[in-house]
Amino acid sequence: MEGNKSFLAEIWDFLKERKAWWLTPIIIMLVFVGVLIIFGQSSAISPFIYALF
Amino acid sequence: MTTKIGNLVQGFYNKTPFPDYDLARFNSKEDLSLAAYSFAKILDRSIPENASVIDVGTGTGQLSAFLSLRRECVWGIDFSDSSLKKAKALQEKLGLDSWNLKKVDILDPEQIDAIGKQFDYVLCLGVLHHTGDAYRAFKNIMKLVKPGGHVAIGLYNSYGRLLLKKRIFLAKTIFKNNNAVKDKYIRMQIGEVEDKERARGWWNDQYLHPHETTHTVGEVIDWFTKNGIQFNHTVPSTSLFSESAIDIGGVWSKVENPPSFPVQLYKQLGWIWSTNREGGYWITFGRKPENSSASR
């Protein structure tokens, strides 16, 4: 957890120091797309369900 | 079929029966079993041998023929004469006596009523989106489900089909449907194909079909609700944290709550990529309650 906290804190400090708030929506979108890709993946062993023969 | 779309689709399937096959491939019942992909086998094993089954839009009939190998009452209905002709040739060749084939237009409630029977399992896989009025067809075929009977509805998903639509566009415009592209795209969906008739059938179905609609999970949940059908689950899964564990017992007996709208949206956005291989196809499983009455 400590690692996660410092990573997030680092980003926060960077945004605050550089006043780069315009990066916020980009970061949020990147996280969203990342989550989508991870959870949207189909199982490698899922069979064909449309082609039955 | 009296609608313009109906005539168009019927003409299409009369010219190119689907899923199609070279009849010479099937010389025995065993050949049919060996040709079945794993999901067909899962369906077969998970339906009791004494159950009655109807495959709505059976086409050239491989699935219903296969299911009839172990059952006394399996029906396959379709409205394409050419597809049914091929199915009947297979029936005669293999002597499949428990397999009933009938020409039926599922948009016509009188033709549905003329079947005069209800079934324990109603399969309608990849059919409704070619009818021109998917909901009306759905509503009609729900009359074929016995109280307590099971339903499987396979459709193209509005999100999941996006990449295939892009491929259709590229194939038509840039690649002019050349053979190298055809082979690559067919391989992507059904793997290596030696049977040329089957490969041609697939190409036509996926890339040259004159009419298709796409649907969302929310729409199908709504159809189920309106017709008194209990939603059980979908393949691929619409449950937030679980992927579909497709197993023998799970296809028909698994019951999940219908997903909320944000979860539907989230899962379907994921399907853009994850169902791309199968053209955005998904199946919804449901059940008609024992004490079911009329639909709205």
Tab-separated table of N, CA and C in Angstrom, chain A residues 4-30:
chain	number	residue	atom	x	y	z
A	4	ASN	N	1.894	2.230	-3.437
A	4	ASN	CA	0.798	2.855	-4.167
A	4	ASN	C	0.613	4.303	-3.733
A	5	LYS	N	0.698	4.514	-2.416
A	5	LYS	CA	0.466	5.857	-1.873
A	5	LYS	C	1.519	6.830	-2.405
A	6	SER	N	2.762	6.417	-2.357
A	6	SER	CA	3.808	7.327	-2.793
A	6	SER	C	3.715	7.572	-4.305
A	7	PHE	N	3.295	6.536	-5.037
A	7	PHE	CA	3.141	6.704	-6.490
A	7	PHE	C	2.064	7.743	-6.792
A	8	LEU	N	0.915	7.599	-6.109
A	8	LEU	CA	-0.172	8.565	-6.311
A	8	LEU	C	0.229	9.953	-5.822
A	9	ALA	N	0.921	9.965	-4.666
A	9	ALA	CA	1.349	11.251	-4.104
A	9	ALA	C	2.321	11.948	-5.055
A	10	GLU	N	3.153	11.163	-5.690
A	10	GLU	CA	4.125	11.710	-6.626
A	10	GLU	C	3.414	12.399	-7.807
A	11	ILE	N	2.406	11.709	-8.315
A	11	ILE	CA	1.637	12.303	-9.428
A	11	ILE	C	0.957	13.593	-8.963
A	12	TRP	N	0.368	13.510	-7.780
A	12	TRP	CA	-0.334	14.683	-7.215
A	12	TRP	C	0.637	15.860	-7.073
A	13	ASP	N	1.815	15.601	-6.512
A	13	ASP	CA	2.811	16.660	-6.331
A	13	ASP	C	3.223	17.264	-7.670
A	14	PHE	N	3.396	16.364	-8.631
A	14	PHE	CA	3.797	16.827	-9.967
A	14	PHE	C	2.751	17.771	-10.557
A	15	LEU	N	1.489	17.336	-10.462
A	15	LEU	CA	0.404	18.163	-11.010
A	15	LEU	C	0.351	19.516	-10.308
A	16	LYS	N	0.526	19.463	-8.951
A	16	LYS	CA	0.397	20.679	-8.145
A	16	LYS	C	1.551	21.646	-8.429
A	17	GLU	N	2.740	21.095	-8.456
A	17	GLU	CA	3.931	21.922	-8.628
A	17	GLU	C	3.965	22.590	-10.001
A	18	ARG	N	3.658	21.793	-11.021
A	18	ARG	CA	3.695	22.329	-12.390
A	18	ARG	C	2.387	22.995	-12.811
A	19	LYS	N	1.427	22.941	-11.917
A	19	LYS	CA	0.084	23.444	-12.236
A	19	LYS	C	-0.425	22.834	-13.560
A	20	ALA	N	-0.177	21.556	-13.710
A	20	ALA	CA	-0.540	20.871	-14.970
A	20	ALA	C	-1.892	20.173	-14.830
A	21	TRP	N	-2.884	20.925	-14.409
A	21	TRP	CA	-4.204	20.305	-14.164
A	21	TRP	C	-4.846	19.762	-15.432
A	22	TRP	N	-4.381	20.320	-16.552
A	22	TRP	CA	-4.930	19.847	-17.827
A	22	TRP	C	-4.614	18.363	-18.067
A	23	LEU	N	-3.606	17.857	-17.314
A	23	LEU	CA	-3.264	16.433	-17.465
A	23	LEU	C	-4.273	15.506	-16.775
A	24	THR	N	-5.039	16.065	-15.846
A	24	THR	CA	-5.942	15.232	-15.042
A	24	THR	C	-6.906	14.381	-15.885
A	25	PRO	N	-7.657	15.013	-16.808
A	25	PRO	CA	-8.567	14.157	-17.592
A	25	PRO	C	-7.839	13.095	-18.410
A	26	ILE	N	-6.612	13.427	-18.872
A	26	ILE	CA	-5.854	12.441	-19.660
A	26	ILE	C	-5.494	11.246	-18.777
A	27	ILE	N	-5.054	11.538	-17.558
A	27	ILE	CA	-4.689	10.447	-16.637
A	27	ILE	C	-5.911	9.591	-16.311
A	28	ILE	N	-7.027	10.268	-16.048
A	28	ILE	CA	-8.260	9.517	-15.727
A	28	ILE	C	-8.649	8.620	-16.900
A	29	MET	N	-8.574	9.161	-18.112
A	29	MET	CA	-8.942	8.357	-19.289
A	29	MET	C	-8.005	7.162	-19.459
A	30	LEU	N	-6.694	7.403	-19.205
A	30	LEU	CA	-5.738	6.299	-19.343
A	30	LEU	C	-6.055	5.174	-18.355
